[in-house]
PDB file of C-alpha atoms and ligand atoms in Angstrom:
ATOM      1  CA  MET U   1     184.086 106.734  63.798  1.00 51.00           C
ATOM      2  CA  ALA U   2     187.314 104.733  63.667  1.00 50.00           C
ATOM      3  CA  ARG U   3     186.886 101.385  65.448  1.00 54.00           C
ATOM      4  CA  ARG U   4     189.241 101.200  68.395  1.00 57.00           C
ATOM      5  CA  LYS U   5     189.172  98.613  71.120  1.00 60.00           C
ATOM      6  CA  LYS U   6     187.405 100.433  73.927  1.00 68.00           C
ATOM      7  CA  LYS U   7     188.881 100.092  77.398  1.00 77.00           C
ATOM      8  CA  ALA U   8     186.380  99.702  80.239  1.00 85.00           C
ATOM      9  CA  PHE U   9     185.490 103.044  81.794  1.00 93.00           C
ATOM     10  CA  PRO U  10     184.836 102.325  85.458  1.00 94.00           C
ATOM     11  CA  HIS U  11     182.354 105.151  86.124  1.00 96.00           C
ATOM     12  CA  LYS U  12     178.595 105.487  85.850  1.00 95.00           C
ATOM     13  CA  ALA U  13     178.575 109.231  86.437  1.00 98.00           C
ATOM     14  CA  ILE U  14     180.822 112.291  86.345  1.00 98.00           C
ATOM     15  CA  LEU U  15     179.939 114.151  89.512  1.00 98.00           C
ATOM     16  CA  GLY U  16     183.296 115.634  90.499  1.00 98.00           C
ATOM     17  CA  ILE U  17     187.019 115.275  89.978  1.00 98.00           C
ATOM     18  CA  GLU U  18     187.842 113.275  93.130  1.00 97.00           C
ATOM     19  CA  ALA U  19     186.497 109.987  91.769  1.00 98.00           C
ATOM     20  CA  LEU U  20     188.675 110.104  88.640  1.00 98.00           C
ATOM     21  CA  SER U  21     192.101 108.442  88.711  1.00 97.00           C
ATOM     22  CA  VAL U  22     195.064 109.800  86.748  1.00 98.00           C
ATOM     23  CA  ASP U  23     194.501 106.926  84.281  1.00 97.00           C
ATOM     24  CA  ASP U  24     190.822 107.879  83.916  1.00 97.00           C
ATOM     25  CA  VAL U  25     191.798 111.471  83.183  1.00 98.00           C
ATOM     26  CA  ARG U  26     194.328 110.376  80.546  1.00 98.00           C
ATOM     27  CA  TYR U  27     191.728 108.066  78.998  1.00 97.00           C
ATOM     28  CA  ILE U  28     189.155 110.892  78.824  1.00 98.00           C
ATOM     29  CA  ILE U  29     191.710 113.255  77.249  1.00 98.00           C
ATOM     30  CA  ASP U  30     192.811 110.591  74.717  1.00 97.00           C
ATOM     31  CA  THR U  31     189.197 109.801  73.817  1.00 97.00           C
ATOM     32  CA  ALA U  32     188.421 113.508  73.377  1.00 98.00           C
ATOM     33  CA  ARG U  33     191.442 113.910  71.110  1.00 98.00           C
ATOM     34  CA  ASN U  34     190.510 110.843  69.035  1.00 96.00           C
ATOM     35  CA  LEU U  35     186.954 112.054  68.592  1.00 96.00           C
ATOM     36  CA  ARG U  36     188.189 115.548  67.760  1.00 96.00           C
ATOM     37  CA  SER U  37     190.561 114.291  65.068  1.00 92.00           C
ATOM     38  CA  VAL U  38     187.873 112.060  63.529  1.00 88.00           C
ATOM     39  CA  PHE U  39     185.395 114.936  63.358  1.00 86.00           C
ATOM     40  CA  LYS U  40     188.006 117.327  61.985  1.00 87.00           C
ATOM     41  CA  ARG U  41     188.369 115.082  58.933  1.00 87.00           C
ATOM     42  CA  ARG U  42     184.637 114.683  58.366  1.00 87.00           C
ATOM     43  CA  ARG U  43     182.417 116.919  56.326  1.00 88.00           C
ATOM     44  CA  ILE U  44     179.298 115.505  58.013  1.00 88.00           C
ATOM     45  CA  LYS U  45     179.986 115.806  61.727  1.00 88.00           C
ATOM     46  CA  LYS U  46     177.925 112.882  62.963  1.00 91.00           C
ATOM     47  CA  THR U  47     178.537 109.310  64.148  1.00 93.00           C
ATOM     48  CA  PRO U  48     175.885 106.772  65.230  1.00 95.00           C
ATOM     49  CA  ALA U  49     177.684 105.962  68.524  1.00 95.00           C
ATOM     50  CA  LEU U  50     174.704 106.987  70.708  1.00 97.00           C
ATOM     51  CA  GLN U  51     171.899 106.252  68.265  1.00 96.00           C
ATOM     52  CA  GLY U  52     168.781 105.223  70.163  1.00 96.00           C
ATOM     53  CA  ARG U  53     170.087 106.715  73.423  1.00 97.00           C
ATOM     54  CA  THR U  54     168.253 109.610  75.059  1.00 97.00           C
ATOM     55  CA  VAL U  55     170.074 112.366  76.917  1.00 97.00           C
ATOM     56  CA  LEU U  56     168.205 114.833  79.051  1.00 96.00           C
ATOM     57  CA  ASN U  57     169.802 118.246  79.484  1.00 96.00           C
ATOM     58  CA  LEU U  58     168.450 119.802  82.653  1.00 95.00           C
ATOM     59  CA  PHE U  59     169.872 123.335  82.812  1.00 95.00           C
ATOM     60  CA  LEU U  60     168.369 125.058  85.833  1.00 93.00           C
ATOM     61  CA  GLU U  61     170.954 127.869  85.886  1.00 92.00           C
ATOM     62  CA  PRO U  62     171.946 130.052  82.922  1.00 91.00           C
ATOM     63  CA  SER U  63     174.597 128.721  80.554  1.00 94.00           C
ATOM     64  CA  THR U  64     175.834 129.377  77.037  1.00 95.00           C
ATOM     65  CA  ARG U  65     179.087 127.434  76.589  1.00 97.00           C
ATOM     66  CA  THR U  66     178.278 124.309  78.605  1.00 98.00           C
ATOM     67  CA  ARG U  67     174.691 123.944  77.379  1.00 97.00           C
ATOM     68  CA  VAL U  68     175.490 124.480  73.703  1.00 97.00           C
ATOM     69  CA  SER U  69     178.567 122.244  73.733  1.00 98.00           C
ATOM     70  CA  PHE U  70     176.713 119.395  75.469  1.00 98.00           C
ATOM     71  CA  GLU U  71     173.946 119.700  72.904  1.00 98.00           C
ATOM     72  CA  LEU U  72     176.411 119.710  70.005  1.00 97.00           C
ATOM     73  CA  ALA U  73     178.317 116.768  71.493  1.00 97.00           C
ATOM     74  CA  GLU U  74     175.088 114.780  71.869  1.00 98.00           C
ATOM     75  CA  LYS U  75     173.977 115.630  68.309  1.00 97.00           C
ATOM     76  CA  ARG U  76     177.357 114.628  66.893  1.00 96.00           C
ATOM     77  CA  LEU U  77     176.979 111.256  68.625  1.00 97.00           C
ATOM     78  CA  SER U  78     173.388 110.919  67.280  1.00 97.00           C
ATOM     79  CA  ALA U  79     171.696 110.804  70.700  1.00 97.00           C
ATOM     80  CA  ASP U  80     168.074 111.870  71.077  1.00 97.00           C
ATOM     81  CA  ILE U  81     168.006 115.027  73.187  1.00 96.00           C
ATOM     82  CA  ILE U  82     165.504 116.623  75.508  1.00 94.00           C
ATOM     83  CA  ASN U  83     166.367 120.127  76.748  1.00 94.00           C
ATOM     84  CA  ILE U  84     164.773 121.503  79.879  1.00 91.00           C
ATOM     85  CA  ALA U  85     165.371 125.025  81.170  1.00 88.00           C
ATOM     86  CA  ALA U  86     164.242 126.340  84.553  1.00 81.00           C
ATOM     87  CA  ALA U  87     161.919 129.025  83.212  1.00 81.00           C
ATOM     88  CA  SER U  88     159.940 126.605  81.035  1.00 78.00           C
ATOM     89  CA  SER U  89     159.761 123.712  83.510  1.00 81.00           C
ATOM     90  CA  ALA U  90     157.393 122.843  86.383  1.00 82.00           C
ATOM     91  CA  ILE U  91     160.225 123.834  88.747  1.00 80.00           C
ATOM     92  CA  VAL U  92     158.891 127.406  88.571  1.00 81.00           C
ATOM     93  CA  LYS U  93     155.638 125.991  89.997  1.00 85.00           C
ATOM     94  CA  GLY U  94     157.570 124.674  92.989  1.00 85.00           C
ATOM     95  CA  GLU U  95     158.264 121.067  91.937  1.00 88.00           C
ATOM     96  CA  SER U  96     161.278 119.673  93.786  1.00 88.00           C
ATOM     97  CA  ILE U  97     164.408 118.457  91.987  1.00 86.00           C
ATOM     98  CA  PHE U  98     163.581 114.934  93.253  1.00 86.00           C
ATOM     99  CA  ASP U  99     160.081 114.949  91.784  1.00 90.00           C
ATOM    100  CA  THR U 100     161.288 116.591  88.582  1.00 89.00           C
ATOM    101  CA  GLY U 101     163.957 113.885  88.298  1.00 87.00           C
ATOM    102  CA  ARG U 102     161.507 111.045  89.016  1.00 89.00           C
ATOM    103  CA  THR U 103     159.035 112.425  86.499  1.00 90.00           C
ATOM    104  CA  LEU U 104     161.701 112.647  83.827  1.00 89.00           C
ATOM    105  CA  LEU U 105     163.011 109.180  84.701  1.00 90.00           C
ATOM    106  CA  ALA U 106     159.556 107.752  83.960  1.00 90.00           C
ATOM    107  CA  MET U 107     160.233 108.743  80.327  1.00 88.00           C
ATOM    108  CA  SER U 108     163.325 106.463  80.310  1.00 91.00           C
ATOM    109  CA  PRO U 109     166.269 108.731  79.489  1.00 95.00           C
ATOM    110  CA  ASP U 110     169.697 107.037  79.461  1.00 97.00           C
ATOM    111  CA  LEU U 111     171.640 109.914  81.018  1.00 97.00           C
ATOM    112  CA  ILE U 112     170.957 113.262  82.666  1.00 96.00           C
ATOM    113  CA  VAL U 113     173.198 116.302  82.293  1.00 98.00           C
ATOM    114  CA  ILE U 114     172.391 118.730  85.089  1.00 97.00           C
ATOM    115  CA  ARG U 115     173.343 122.279  85.995  1.00 97.00           C
ATOM    116  CA  HIS U 116     171.788 123.461  89.258  1.00 95.00           C
ATOM    117  CA  LYS U 117     172.407 126.219  91.782  1.00 93.00           C
ATOM    118  CA  MET U 118     172.506 123.708  94.669  1.00 94.00           C
ATOM    119  CA  GLY U 119     175.812 121.960  95.312  1.00 96.00           C
ATOM    120  CA  GLY U 120     175.289 118.185  95.410  1.00 97.00           C
ATOM    121  CA  SER U 121     172.171 118.085  93.210  1.00 95.00           C
ATOM    122  CA  PRO U 122     173.850 115.863  90.537  1.00 97.00           C
ATOM    123  CA  HIS U 123     174.954 113.466  93.301  1.00 97.00           C
ATOM    124  CA  PHE U 124     171.398 113.440  94.698  1.00 95.00           C
ATOM    125  CA  LEU U 125     169.877 112.575  91.304  1.00 94.00           C
ATOM    126  CA  HIS U 126     172.467 109.889  90.608  1.00 95.00           C
ATOM    127  CA  LYS U 127     171.964 108.299  94.024  1.00 93.00           C
ATOM    128  CA  HIS U 128     168.171 108.335  94.092  1.00 91.00           C
ATOM    129  CA  LEU U 129     167.376 107.756  90.418  1.00 90.00           C
ATOM    130  CA  GLU U 130     170.227 105.321  89.703  1.00 89.00           C
ATOM    131  CA  ILE U 131     170.870 106.812  86.290  1.00 93.00           C
ATOM    132  CA  PRO U 132     174.124 108.068  84.716  1.00 96.00           C
ATOM    133  CA  VAL U 133     174.533 111.761  85.500  1.00 97.00           C
ATOM    134  CA  ILE U 134     177.039 114.367  84.340  1.00 98.00           C
ATOM    135  CA  ASN U 135     177.518 117.406  86.538  1.00 98.00           C
ATOM    136  CA  ALA U 136     177.420 120.509  84.328  1.00 98.00           C
ATOM    137  CA  GLY U 137     178.043 122.796  87.320  1.00 98.00           C
ATOM    138  CA  ASP U 138     176.451 122.521  90.784  1.00 97.00           C
ATOM    139  CA  GLY U 139     176.360 125.779  92.722  1.00 95.00           C
ATOM    140  CA  ILE U 140     179.792 126.712  94.026  1.00 93.00           C
ATOM    141  CA  ASN U 141     180.803 123.055  94.321  1.00 95.00           C
ATOM    142  CA  GLN U 142     182.246 121.667  91.071  1.00 97.00           C
ATOM    143  CA  HIS U 143     182.315 121.920  87.289  1.00 98.00           C
ATOM    144  CA  PRO U 144     184.259 118.785  86.349  1.00 98.00           C
ATOM    145  CA  THR U 145     183.737 118.939  82.575  1.00 98.00           C
ATOM    146  CA  GLN U 146     185.134 122.504  82.581  1.00 98.00           C
ATOM    147  CA  ALA U 147     188.290 121.361  84.397  1.00 98.00           C
ATOM    148  CA  LEU U 148     188.746 118.500  81.921  1.00 98.00           C
ATOM    149  CA  LEU U 149     188.349 120.772  78.900  1.00 98.00           C
ATOM    150  CA  ASP U 150     190.743 123.246  80.517  1.00 98.00           C
ATOM    151  CA  LEU U 151     193.310 120.478  80.955  1.00 98.00           C
ATOM    152  CA  LEU U 152     192.899 119.394  77.317  1.00 98.00           C
ATOM    153  CA  SER U 153     193.389 123.011  76.211  1.00 98.00           C
ATOM    154  CA  ILE U 154     196.605 123.300  78.227  1.00 98.00           C
ATOM    155  CA  LEU U 155     197.920 119.921  77.041  1.00 98.00           C
ATOM    156  CA  ASP U 156     197.360 120.953  73.421  1.00 98.00           C
ATOM    157  CA  ARG U 157     200.070 123.602  74.004  1.00 97.00           C
ATOM    158  CA  ILE U 158     202.401 122.041  76.568  1.00 97.00           C
ATOM    159  CA  ASP U 159     203.232 118.341  76.936  1.00 96.00           C
ATOM    160  CA  THR U 160     202.449 118.000  80.617  1.00 98.00           C
ATOM    161  CA  VAL U 161     201.235 120.012  83.587  1.00 98.00           C
ATOM    162  CA  GLU U 162     203.480 118.038  85.935  1.00 98.00           C
ATOM    163  CA  GLY U 163     205.745 120.480  87.776  1.00 98.00           C
ATOM    164  CA  LYS U 164     204.218 123.467  85.933  1.00 98.00           C
ATOM    165  CA  THR U 165     202.990 126.532  87.832  1.00 98.00           C
ATOM    166  CA  ILE U 166     199.343 127.336  87.224  1.00 98.00           C
ATOM    167  CA  THR U 167     197.866 130.452  88.829  1.00 98.00           C
ATOM    168  CA  ILE U 168     194.099 130.736  89.320  1.00 98.00           C
ATOM    169  CA  VAL U 169     192.927 134.284  90.024  1.00 98.00           C
ATOM    170  CA  GLY U 170     189.729 135.931  91.174  1.00 96.00           C
ATOM    171  CA  ASP U 171     186.528 134.961  92.946  1.00 94.00           C
ATOM    172  CA  ILE U 172     187.811 131.638  94.262  1.00 94.00           C
ATOM    173  CA  LYS U 173     185.138 131.526  96.962  1.00 91.00           C
ATOM    174  CA  HIS U 174     182.229 131.192  94.529  1.00 91.00           C
ATOM    175  CA  SER U 175     184.040 129.318  91.781  1.00 93.00           C
ATOM    176  CA  ARG U 176     183.145 125.712  91.002  1.00 95.00           C
ATOM    177  CA  VAL U 177     185.620 126.042  88.111  1.00 97.00           C
ATOM    178  CA  ALA U 178     188.452 126.810  90.551  1.00 95.00           C
ATOM    179  CA  ARG U 179     187.551 123.913  92.844  1.00 94.00           C
ATOM    180  CA  SER U 180     187.449 121.348  90.019  1.00 97.00           C
ATOM    181  CA  ASN U 181     190.591 122.771  88.440  1.00 97.00           C
ATOM    182  CA  VAL U 182     192.629 122.727  91.651  1.00 96.00           C
ATOM    183  CA  LEU U 183     191.640 119.109  92.298  1.00 95.00           C
ATOM    184  CA  LEU U 184     192.416 118.054  88.721  1.00 98.00           C
ATOM    185  CA  LEU U 185     195.649 120.025  88.275  1.00 97.00           C
ATOM    186  CA  LYS U 186     197.025 118.831  91.617  1.00 96.00           C
ATOM    187  CA  LYS U 187     196.094 115.245  90.691  1.00 97.00           C
ATOM    188  CA  MET U 188     198.079 115.649  87.459  1.00 98.00           C
ATOM    189  CA  GLY U 189     201.137 117.017  89.303  1.00 97.00           C
ATOM    190  CA  ALA U 190     200.869 120.791  88.724  1.00 98.00           C
ATOM    191  CA  LYS U 191     201.879 123.438  91.262  1.00 97.00           C
ATOM    192  CA  VAL U 192     198.752 125.516  91.816  1.00 97.00           C
ATOM    193  CA  ARG U 193     198.651 129.090  93.080  1.00 97.00           C
ATOM    194  CA  LEU U 194     195.398 130.739  94.128  1.00 97.00           C
ATOM    195  CA  CYS U 195     195.057 134.527  94.129  1.00 97.00           C
ATOM    196  CA  GLY U 196     192.219 136.889  94.982  1.00 96.00           C
ATOM    197  CA  PRO U 197     190.998 139.400  97.544  1.00 95.00           C
ATOM    198  CA  PRO U 198     191.097 138.008 101.110  1.00 93.00           C
ATOM    199  CA  THR U 199     187.288 138.142 101.272  1.00 92.00           C
ATOM    200  CA  LEU U 200     187.075 135.794  98.274  1.00 92.00           C
ATOM    201  CA  LEU U 201     190.033 133.608  99.189  1.00 92.00           C
ATOM    202  CA  GLN U 202     190.092 132.520 102.808  1.00 80.00           C
ATOM    203  CA  PRO U 203     193.230 130.723 104.060  1.00 79.00           C
ATOM    204  CA  GLU U 204     191.266 127.446 104.340  1.00 78.00           C
ATOM    205  CA  TYR U 205     191.280 127.264 100.536  1.00 78.00           C
ATOM    206  CA  ALA U 206     194.884 126.107 100.925  1.00 83.00           C
ATOM    207  CA  THR U 207     193.403 122.750 101.979  1.00 86.00           C
ATOM    208  CA  LEU U 208     192.370 122.314  98.345  1.00 82.00           C
ATOM    209  CA  GLY U 209     196.068 122.099  97.589  1.00 85.00           C
ATOM    210  CA  GLY U 210     196.887 125.573  96.276  1.00 91.00           C
ATOM    211  CA  GLU U 211     199.406 128.131  97.535  1.00 94.00           C
ATOM    212  CA  ILE U 212     197.609 131.322  98.569  1.00 95.00           C
ATOM    213  CA  PHE U 213     198.525 134.775  97.202  1.00 96.00           C
ATOM    214  CA  TYR U 214     196.787 138.109  97.674  1.00 96.00           C
ATOM    215  CA  ASP U 215     199.100 140.048  95.368  1.00 97.00           C
ATOM    216  CA  LEU U 216     198.496 139.475  91.658  1.00 98.00           C
ATOM    217  CA  LYS U 217     202.027 140.381  90.557  1.00 98.00           C
ATOM    218  CA  GLN U 218     203.572 137.846  92.927  1.00 98.00           C
ATOM    219  CA  ALA U 219     201.004 135.213  91.995  1.00 98.00           C
ATOM    220  CA  VAL U 220     201.677 135.356  88.255  1.00 98.00           C
ATOM    221  CA  GLU U 221     205.457 135.715  88.445  1.00 98.00           C
ATOM    222  CA  GLY U 222     207.013 132.817  86.503  1.00 98.00           C
ATOM    223  CA  ALA U 223     203.646 131.114  85.938  1.00 98.00           C
ATOM    224  CA  HIS U 224     203.234 128.795  82.931  1.00 98.00           C
ATOM    225  CA  VAL U 225     199.454 129.290  82.905  1.00 98.00           C
ATOM    226  CA  VAL U 226     197.230 132.026  84.331  1.00 98.00           C
ATOM    227  CA  MET U 227     193.555 131.165  84.679  1.00 98.00           C
ATOM    228  CA  MET U 228     191.293 134.125  85.410  1.00 98.00           C
ATOM    229  CA  LEU U 229     187.852 133.643  86.979  1.00 97.00           C
ATOM    230  CA  ARG U 230     184.590 135.512  86.684  1.00 93.00           C
ATOM    231  CA  VAL U 231     183.445 137.673  89.587  1.00 90.00           C
ATOM    232  CA  GLN U 232     180.160 135.923  90.450  1.00 79.00           C
ATOM    233  CA  LEU U 233     178.048 138.854  91.603  1.00 74.00           C
ATOM    234  CA  GLU U 234     174.881 136.733  91.396  1.00 77.00           C
ATOM    235  CA  ARG U 235     176.177 134.514  94.234  1.00 73.00           C
ATOM    236  CA  MET U 236     177.246 137.405  96.496  1.00 72.00           C
ATOM    237  CA  LYS U 237     174.756 138.262  99.221  1.00 68.00           C
ATOM    238  CA  MET U 238     177.038 141.003 100.560  1.00 71.00           C
ATOM    239  CA  GLY U 239     179.810 143.249  99.244  1.00 78.00           C
ATOM    240  CA  TYR U 240     183.084 141.319  99.040  1.00 82.00           C
ATOM    241  CA  PHE U 241     185.053 144.295  97.706  1.00 83.00           C
ATOM    242  CA  PRO U 242     184.442 148.054  98.011  1.00 76.00           C
ATOM    243  CA  THR U 243     183.909 148.864  94.304  1.00 85.00           C
ATOM    244  CA  THR U 244     184.378 147.275  90.895  1.00 88.00           C
ATOM    245  CA  ASN U 245     187.118 149.839  90.235  1.00 90.00           C
ATOM    246  CA  GLU U 246     188.969 148.701  93.331  1.00 90.00           C
ATOM    247  CA  TYR U 247     188.733 145.058  92.205  1.00 93.00           C
ATOM    248  CA  ARG U 248     189.945 145.998  88.718  1.00 94.00           C
ATOM    249  CA  ARG U 249     192.879 147.969  90.135  1.00 94.00           C
ATOM    250  CA  LEU U 250     194.105 145.007  92.164  1.00 96.00           C
ATOM    251  CA  TYR U 251     193.050 141.890  90.246  1.00 96.00           C
ATOM    252  CA  CYS U 252     192.482 142.700  86.554  1.00 97.00           C
ATOM    253  CA  PHE U 253     195.043 140.723  84.504  1.00 98.00           C
ATOM    254  CA  THR U 254     196.834 143.117  82.159  1.00 98.00           C
ATOM    255  CA  ALA U 255     199.607 143.008  79.557  1.00 97.00           C
ATOM    256  CA  LYS U 256     201.979 144.192  82.305  1.00 97.00           C
ATOM    257  CA  HIS U 257     201.099 141.158  84.428  1.00 98.00           C
ATOM    258  CA  LEU U 258     201.528 138.846  81.440  1.00 98.00           C
ATOM    259  CA  LYS U 259     205.122 140.057  81.121  1.00 98.00           C
ATOM    260  CA  LEU U 260     205.799 138.814  84.663  1.00 98.00           C
ATOM    261  CA  ALA U 261     204.673 135.288  83.781  1.00 98.00           C
ATOM    262  CA  ARG U 262     206.823 132.851  81.732  1.00 98.00           C
ATOM    263  CA  LYS U 263     207.545 133.667  78.115  1.00 95.00           C
ATOM    264  CA  ASN U 264     204.600 132.316  76.067  1.00 96.00           C
ATOM    265  CA  ALA U 265     202.527 131.821  79.231  1.00 98.00           C
ATOM    266  CA  LEU U 266     199.009 130.596  78.520  1.00 98.00           C
ATOM    267  CA  VAL U 267     196.020 132.708  79.535  1.00 98.00           C
ATOM    268  CA  MET U 268     192.633 131.177  80.282  1.00 98.00           C
ATOM    269  CA  HIS U 269     189.141 132.194  81.354  1.00 98.00           C
ATOM    270  CA  PRO U 270     186.141 129.847  81.558  1.00 97.00           C
ATOM    271  CA  GLY U 271     183.773 132.638  80.501  1.00 95.00           C
ATOM    272  CA  PRO U 272     181.629 134.550  80.529  1.00 94.00           C
ATOM    273  CA  MET U 273     184.283 137.271  80.909  1.00 95.00           C
ATOM    274  CA  ASN U 274     183.922 140.716  82.381  1.00 93.00           C
ATOM    275  CA  ARG U 275     186.438 142.491  80.166  1.00 96.00           C
ATOM    276  CA  TRP U 276     188.356 145.277  81.947  1.00 95.00           C
ATOM    277  CA  VAL U 277     187.274 143.906  85.356  1.00 93.00           C
ATOM    278  CA  GLU U 278     188.927 140.464  85.333  1.00 95.00           C
ATOM    279  CA  ILE U 279     191.033 140.670  82.192  1.00 97.00           C
ATOM    280  CA  GLU U 280     192.197 143.296  79.726  1.00 96.00           C
ATOM    281  CA  PRO U 281     190.935 142.696  76.162  1.00 97.00           C
ATOM    282  CA  GLU U 282     194.526 143.027  74.915  1.00 97.00           C
ATOM    283  CA  VAL U 283     195.385 139.889  76.927  1.00 98.00           C
ATOM    284  CA  ALA U 284     192.099 138.035  76.430  1.00 98.00           C
ATOM    285  CA  ASP U 285     192.457 138.339  72.656  1.00 97.00           C
ATOM    286  CA  SER U 286     196.223 137.802  72.513  1.00 97.00           C
ATOM    287  CA  GLU U 287     198.122 134.856  71.031  1.00 97.00           C
ATOM    288  CA  ASN U 288     198.675 133.611  74.572  1.00 98.00           C
ATOM    289  CA  SER U 289     194.948 133.254  75.104  1.00 98.00           C
ATOM    290  CA  LEU U 290     193.301 129.798  75.128  1.00 98.00           C
ATOM    291  CA  ILE U 291     189.831 131.195  75.738  1.00 98.00           C
ATOM    292  CA  LEU U 292     188.304 130.134  72.414  1.00 98.00           C
ATOM    293  CA  ASP U 293     190.225 126.825  72.479  1.00 98.00           C
ATOM    294  CA  GLN U 294     188.501 126.184  75.818  1.00 98.00           C
ATOM    295  CA  VAL U 295     185.115 126.719  74.172  1.00 98.00           C
ATOM    296  CA  ALA U 296     185.921 124.433  71.221  1.00 97.00           C
ATOM    297  CA  ASN U 297     187.409 121.726  73.455  1.00 98.00           C
ATOM    298  CA  GLY U 298     184.188 121.699  75.466  1.00 98.00           C
ATOM    299  CA  ILE U 299     182.557 119.763  72.621  1.00 98.00           C
ATOM    300  CA  SER U 300     185.355 117.148  72.463  1.00 98.00           C
ATOM    301  CA  ILE U 301     185.494 116.547  76.212  1.00 98.00           C
ATOM    302  CA  ARG U 302     181.716 116.283  76.500  1.00 98.00           C
ATOM    303  CA  MET U 303     181.553 113.913  73.519  1.00 98.00           C
ATOM    304  CA  ALA U 304     184.229 111.777  75.173  1.00 98.00           C
ATOM    305  CA  LEU U 305     182.357 111.606  78.485  1.00 98.00           C
ATOM    306  CA  LEU U 306     179.019 110.793  76.854  1.00 98.00           C
ATOM    307  CA  TYR U 307     180.689 108.122  74.717  1.00 97.00           C
ATOM    308  CA  LEU U 308     182.547 106.581  77.660  1.00 97.00           C
ATOM    309  CA  LEU U 309     179.455 106.541  79.875  1.00 97.00           C
ATOM    310  CA  LEU U 310     176.927 105.365  77.287  1.00 96.00           C
ATOM    311  CA  GLY U 311     178.588 104.172  74.097  1.00 87.00           C
ATOM    312  CA  GLU U 312     178.754 100.445  73.338  1.00 66.00           C
ATOM    313  CA  LYS U 313     177.302  99.516  76.733  1.00 57.00           C
ATOM    314  CA  GLY U 314     174.283  97.819  75.166  1.00 47.00           C
TER     315      GLY U 314
HETATM  316  N1   CP B 401     182.218 128.102  81.503  1.00 77.41           N
HETATM  317  C1   CP B 401     180.897 127.994  81.662  1.00 77.41           C
HETATM  318  O1   CP B 401     180.392 127.168  82.442  1.00 77.41           O
HETATM  319  O2   CP B 401     180.176 128.858  80.893  1.00 77.41           O
HETATM  320  P1   CP B 401     178.590 128.867  80.777  1.00 77.41           P
HETATM  321  O3   CP B 401     178.043 129.352  82.091  1.00 77.41           O
HETATM  322  O4   CP B 401     178.277 129.781  79.621  1.00 77.41           O
HETATM  323  O5   CP B 401     178.137 127.444  80.513  1.00 77.41           O
END
């Protein structure tokens, strides 16, 4: 990798968006872009930056994009990797997250990446085990690496989000992606609109900093970016809408809605998508769509975070 003078990164963990300053966010985005451009030029996509470092990927909830991109990012930086999934771990025998963490710590990893259904579990591990931790999604709380890769994907197409209107639509209530994105986009100066059924978007969500809409057409009118969210049925203990058809009728983003947004508006979805429920395939696969850019940028952002937290720190 090209030798650049590395600025100090003042964090030992990435647990949520709040702790990051605007400068930190710019530094992460710049680092991700530098790493991306270096790897684009290389036939062999590997650098020794994290050689001799061990990263433990503790994925205790299902994941495709986040898990695979963390693993690829770690491999590209030459880290040693241990992958642990819920079904094949002692957690199914009832071991607590604390004991699992302490057990794994005894094997001297340098950093833990954790996805867990309980909000706050990455914070708990970081506090009690005193080890660098990256939150790969904790319950309905936050998904900071997703918000950072979303921002990179937007900034690859438009110079700044400052003053731009970004509409986030769907199951806001259960969405860690929405929470991290609102916090990050507001921090970077965007105007954020939130839209969804009233049962999945209570007025108190305005305290996150977004303007509340219940009508999709109004919410997307003049928007520069529309970010659709997955309906998280697995987190719903009761019916939040009468039928899937009813949800689709009111909140599925279609080509007609896209016409109401700005010309060349960007369309996003963190995945996995429920086509026809949250988004029409015609829109998801259109030139406006950043969905596959989001997936690809996941590797760059996660490489950047691993490098900033662990690289060249001795
Ligand atoms: N966006 C996201 O977190 O996807 P996965 O659940 O596949 O990791």
